[in-house]
Tab-separated table of C-alpha atoms in Angstrom:
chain	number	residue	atom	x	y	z
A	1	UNK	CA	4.055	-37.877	-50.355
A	2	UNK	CA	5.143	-35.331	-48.268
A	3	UNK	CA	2.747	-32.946	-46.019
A	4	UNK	CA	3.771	-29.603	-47.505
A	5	UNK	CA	4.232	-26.399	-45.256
A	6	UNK	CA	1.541	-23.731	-44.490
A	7	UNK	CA	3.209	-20.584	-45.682
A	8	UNK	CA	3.057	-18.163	-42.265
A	9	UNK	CA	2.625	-14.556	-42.547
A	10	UNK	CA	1.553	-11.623	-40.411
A	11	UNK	CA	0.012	-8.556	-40.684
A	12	UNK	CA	3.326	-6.531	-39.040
A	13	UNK	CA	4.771	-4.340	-38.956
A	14	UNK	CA	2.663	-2.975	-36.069
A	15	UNK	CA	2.420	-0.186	-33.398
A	16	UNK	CA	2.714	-1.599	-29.555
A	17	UNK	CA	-1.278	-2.590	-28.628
A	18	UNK	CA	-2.130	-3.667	-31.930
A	19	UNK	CA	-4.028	-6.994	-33.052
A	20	UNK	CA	-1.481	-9.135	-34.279
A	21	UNK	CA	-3.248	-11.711	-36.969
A	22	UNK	CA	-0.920	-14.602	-37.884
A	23	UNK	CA	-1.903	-16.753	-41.075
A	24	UNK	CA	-1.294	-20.229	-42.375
A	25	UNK	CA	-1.750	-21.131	-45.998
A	26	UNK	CA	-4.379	-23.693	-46.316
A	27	UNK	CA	-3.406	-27.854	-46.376
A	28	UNK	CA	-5.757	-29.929	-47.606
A	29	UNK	CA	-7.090	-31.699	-44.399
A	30	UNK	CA	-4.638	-30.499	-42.016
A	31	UNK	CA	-4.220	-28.853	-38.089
A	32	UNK	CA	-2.193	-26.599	-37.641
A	33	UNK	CA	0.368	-25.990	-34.375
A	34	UNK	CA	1.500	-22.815	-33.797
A	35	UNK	CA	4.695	-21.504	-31.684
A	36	UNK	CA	6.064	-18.115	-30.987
A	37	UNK	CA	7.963	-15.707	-28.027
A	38	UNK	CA	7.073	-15.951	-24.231
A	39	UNK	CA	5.321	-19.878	-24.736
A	40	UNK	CA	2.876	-18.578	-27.161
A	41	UNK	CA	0.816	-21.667	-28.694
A	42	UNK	CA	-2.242	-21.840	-30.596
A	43	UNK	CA	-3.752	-24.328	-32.430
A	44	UNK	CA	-5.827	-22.301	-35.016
A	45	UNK	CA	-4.845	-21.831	-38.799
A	46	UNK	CA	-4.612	-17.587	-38.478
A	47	UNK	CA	-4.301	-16.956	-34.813
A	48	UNK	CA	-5.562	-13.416	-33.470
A	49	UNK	CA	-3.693	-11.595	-30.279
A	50	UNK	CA	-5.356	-8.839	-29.266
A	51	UNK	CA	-3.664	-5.304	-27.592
A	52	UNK	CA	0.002	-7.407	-28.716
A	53	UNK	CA	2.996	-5.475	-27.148
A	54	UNK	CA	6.713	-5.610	-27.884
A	55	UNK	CA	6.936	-8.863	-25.806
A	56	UNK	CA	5.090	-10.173	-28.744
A	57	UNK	CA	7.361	-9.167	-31.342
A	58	UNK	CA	10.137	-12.058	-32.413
A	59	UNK	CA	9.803	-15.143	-34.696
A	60	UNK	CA	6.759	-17.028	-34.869
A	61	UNK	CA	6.199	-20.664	-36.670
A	62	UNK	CA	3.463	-23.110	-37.671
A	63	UNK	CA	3.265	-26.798	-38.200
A	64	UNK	CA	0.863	-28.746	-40.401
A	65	UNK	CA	-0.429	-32.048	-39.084
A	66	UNK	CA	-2.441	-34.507	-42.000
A	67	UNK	CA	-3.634	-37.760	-40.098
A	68	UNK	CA	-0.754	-37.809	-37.876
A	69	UNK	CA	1.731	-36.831	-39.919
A	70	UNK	CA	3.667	-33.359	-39.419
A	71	UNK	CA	4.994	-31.133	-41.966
A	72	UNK	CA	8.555	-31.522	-43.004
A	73	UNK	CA	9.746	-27.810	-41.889
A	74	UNK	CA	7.871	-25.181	-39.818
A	75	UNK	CA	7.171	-21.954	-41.893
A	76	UNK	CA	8.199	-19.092	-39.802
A	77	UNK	CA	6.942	-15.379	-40.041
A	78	UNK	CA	9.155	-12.330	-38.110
A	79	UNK	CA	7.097	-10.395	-36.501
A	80	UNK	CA	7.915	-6.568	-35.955
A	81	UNK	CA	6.114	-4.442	-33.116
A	82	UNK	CA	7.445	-0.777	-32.447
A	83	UNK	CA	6.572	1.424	-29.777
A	84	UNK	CA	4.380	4.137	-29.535
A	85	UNK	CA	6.703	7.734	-29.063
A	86	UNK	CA	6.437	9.216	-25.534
A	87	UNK	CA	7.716	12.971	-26.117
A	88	UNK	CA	7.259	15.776	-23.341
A	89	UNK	CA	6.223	19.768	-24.355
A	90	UNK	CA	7.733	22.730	-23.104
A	91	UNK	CA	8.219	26.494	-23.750
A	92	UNK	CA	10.091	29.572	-22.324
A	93	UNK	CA	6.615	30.740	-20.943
A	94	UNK	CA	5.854	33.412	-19.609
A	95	UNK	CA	7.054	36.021	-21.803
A	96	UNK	CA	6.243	39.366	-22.831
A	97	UNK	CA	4.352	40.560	-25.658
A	98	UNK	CA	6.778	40.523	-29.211
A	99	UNK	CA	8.783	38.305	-27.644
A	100	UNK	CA	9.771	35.310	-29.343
A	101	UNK	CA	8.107	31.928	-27.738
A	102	UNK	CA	9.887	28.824	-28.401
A	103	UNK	CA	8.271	25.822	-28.306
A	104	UNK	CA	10.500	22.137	-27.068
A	105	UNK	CA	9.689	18.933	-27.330
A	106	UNK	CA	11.529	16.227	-26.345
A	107	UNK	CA	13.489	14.111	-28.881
A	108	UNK	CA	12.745	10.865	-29.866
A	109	UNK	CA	14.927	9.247	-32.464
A	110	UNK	CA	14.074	9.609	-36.062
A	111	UNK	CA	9.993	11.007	-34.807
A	112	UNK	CA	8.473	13.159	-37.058
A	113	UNK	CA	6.706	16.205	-34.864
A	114	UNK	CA	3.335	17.232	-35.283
A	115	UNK	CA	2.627	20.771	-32.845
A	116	UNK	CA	-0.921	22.443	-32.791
A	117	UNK	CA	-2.187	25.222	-30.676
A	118	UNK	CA	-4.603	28.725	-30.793
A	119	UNK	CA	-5.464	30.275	-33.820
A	120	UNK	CA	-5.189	27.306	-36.284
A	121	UNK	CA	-1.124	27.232	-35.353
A	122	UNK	CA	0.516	24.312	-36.688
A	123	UNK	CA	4.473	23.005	-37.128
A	124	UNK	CA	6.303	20.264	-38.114
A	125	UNK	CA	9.365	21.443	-36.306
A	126	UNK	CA	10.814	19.618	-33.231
A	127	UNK	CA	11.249	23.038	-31.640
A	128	UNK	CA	9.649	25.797	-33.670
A	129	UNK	CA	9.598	29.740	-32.728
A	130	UNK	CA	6.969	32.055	-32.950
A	131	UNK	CA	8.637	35.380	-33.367
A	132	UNK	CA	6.854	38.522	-32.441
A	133	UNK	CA	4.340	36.510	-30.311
A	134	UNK	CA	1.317	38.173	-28.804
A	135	UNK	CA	-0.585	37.655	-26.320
A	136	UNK	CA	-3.792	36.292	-28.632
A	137	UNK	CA	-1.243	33.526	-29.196
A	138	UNK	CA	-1.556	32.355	-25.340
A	139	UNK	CA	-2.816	29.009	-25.060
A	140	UNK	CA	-2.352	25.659	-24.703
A	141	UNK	CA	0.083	24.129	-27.417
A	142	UNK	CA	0.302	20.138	-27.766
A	143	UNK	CA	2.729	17.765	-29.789
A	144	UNK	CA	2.861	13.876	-30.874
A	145	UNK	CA	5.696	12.272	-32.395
A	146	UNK	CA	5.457	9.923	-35.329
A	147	UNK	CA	8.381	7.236	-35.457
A	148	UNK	CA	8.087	3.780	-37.617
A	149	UNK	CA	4.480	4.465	-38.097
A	150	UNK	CA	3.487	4.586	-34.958
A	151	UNK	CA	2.187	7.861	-33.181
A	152	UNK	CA	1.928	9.200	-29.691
A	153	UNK	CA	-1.605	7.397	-27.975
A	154	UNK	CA	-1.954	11.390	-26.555
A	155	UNK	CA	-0.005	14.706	-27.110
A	156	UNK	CA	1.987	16.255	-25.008
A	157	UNK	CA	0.782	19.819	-23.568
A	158	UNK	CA	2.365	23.006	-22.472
A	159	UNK	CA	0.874	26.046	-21.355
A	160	UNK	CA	1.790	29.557	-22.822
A	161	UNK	CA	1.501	32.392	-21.336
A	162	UNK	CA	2.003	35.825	-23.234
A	163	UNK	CA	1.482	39.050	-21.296
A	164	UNK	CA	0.689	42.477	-22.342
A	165	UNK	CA	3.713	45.306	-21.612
A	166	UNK	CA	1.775	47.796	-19.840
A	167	UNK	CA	1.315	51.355	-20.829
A	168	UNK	CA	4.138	53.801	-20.878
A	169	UNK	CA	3.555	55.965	-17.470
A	170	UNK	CA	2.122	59.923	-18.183
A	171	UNK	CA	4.250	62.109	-16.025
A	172	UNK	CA	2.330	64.474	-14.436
A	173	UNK	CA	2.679	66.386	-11.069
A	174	UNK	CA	0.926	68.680	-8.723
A	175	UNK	CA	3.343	71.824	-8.970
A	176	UNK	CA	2.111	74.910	-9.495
């Protein structure tokens, strides 16, 4: 009788840093070998690798061994690890009071954008504009990118500065 194949499987796709967990079906009786990208090797049914990064990702498989005997063909499991988004922020800062601010950030492909900043302001815009700004909207304004699941580890940050046009001068003079 033939020593059947674990079934491998993983809990992918993941974001660069995860815990990877590989699994093995059960087999009666049976160790289990384990093989994957840059010598990877393990020896337990459901392997764990902790903080995995994209070195990780790439095709993993897993022998079963019953009193000597190996299983006929590996099961293999693909894993998938994506990275984390790395955007910058940026405005046209300074700018004068009902002036439009624009707010950049720097594309990532296919990121979804996520902007905060004072008053409660949100946008999902890569580079929204604030028409009309004032200075109550000075502040700090930050970003993170979503792409494949994964989202930026911290946001990005720029500094806006809206000032206040000054009073119209009073004429006046000293003549008689």
């Amino acid at each position: 009788i033939p020593i059947p194949s674990p079934v491998a499987g993983n809990n992918g796709p993941l974001c660069d840093g995860a815990t990877l967990n590989l699994t093995a079906s059960t087999v009666q009786n049976a160790t289990y070998t384990w093989t994957g990208p840059n010598g990877f090797s393990s020896n337990l049914q459901n392997p764990v690798i902790p903080n995995a990064g994209l070195t990780e990702a790439g095709t993993y498989s897993v022998i079963a061994n019953v009193t000597g005997c190996n299983s006929s063909n590996p099961s293999i499991t693909t894993v998938v690890i994506n990275p984390i988004p790395s955007i910058t922020a940026g405005s046209n800062s300074p700018i004068c009071d009902g002036s439009d601010l624009n707010l950049t950030a720097s594309n990532y492909n296919g990121a979804a954008y996520s902007w905060t900043g004072p008053n409660g302001y949100t946008s999902s815009q890569q580079n929204p504009t604030i028409t009309g700004a004032t200075p109550a909207q000075s502040g700090t304004y930050t970003v993170v990118a979503t792409a494949l699941g994964c989202t930026s580890t911290s946001p990005a940050a720029t500094v806006v500065t809206i000032n206040a046009i000054p009073p119209s001068p009073v004429p006046g003079s000293n003549s008689p």
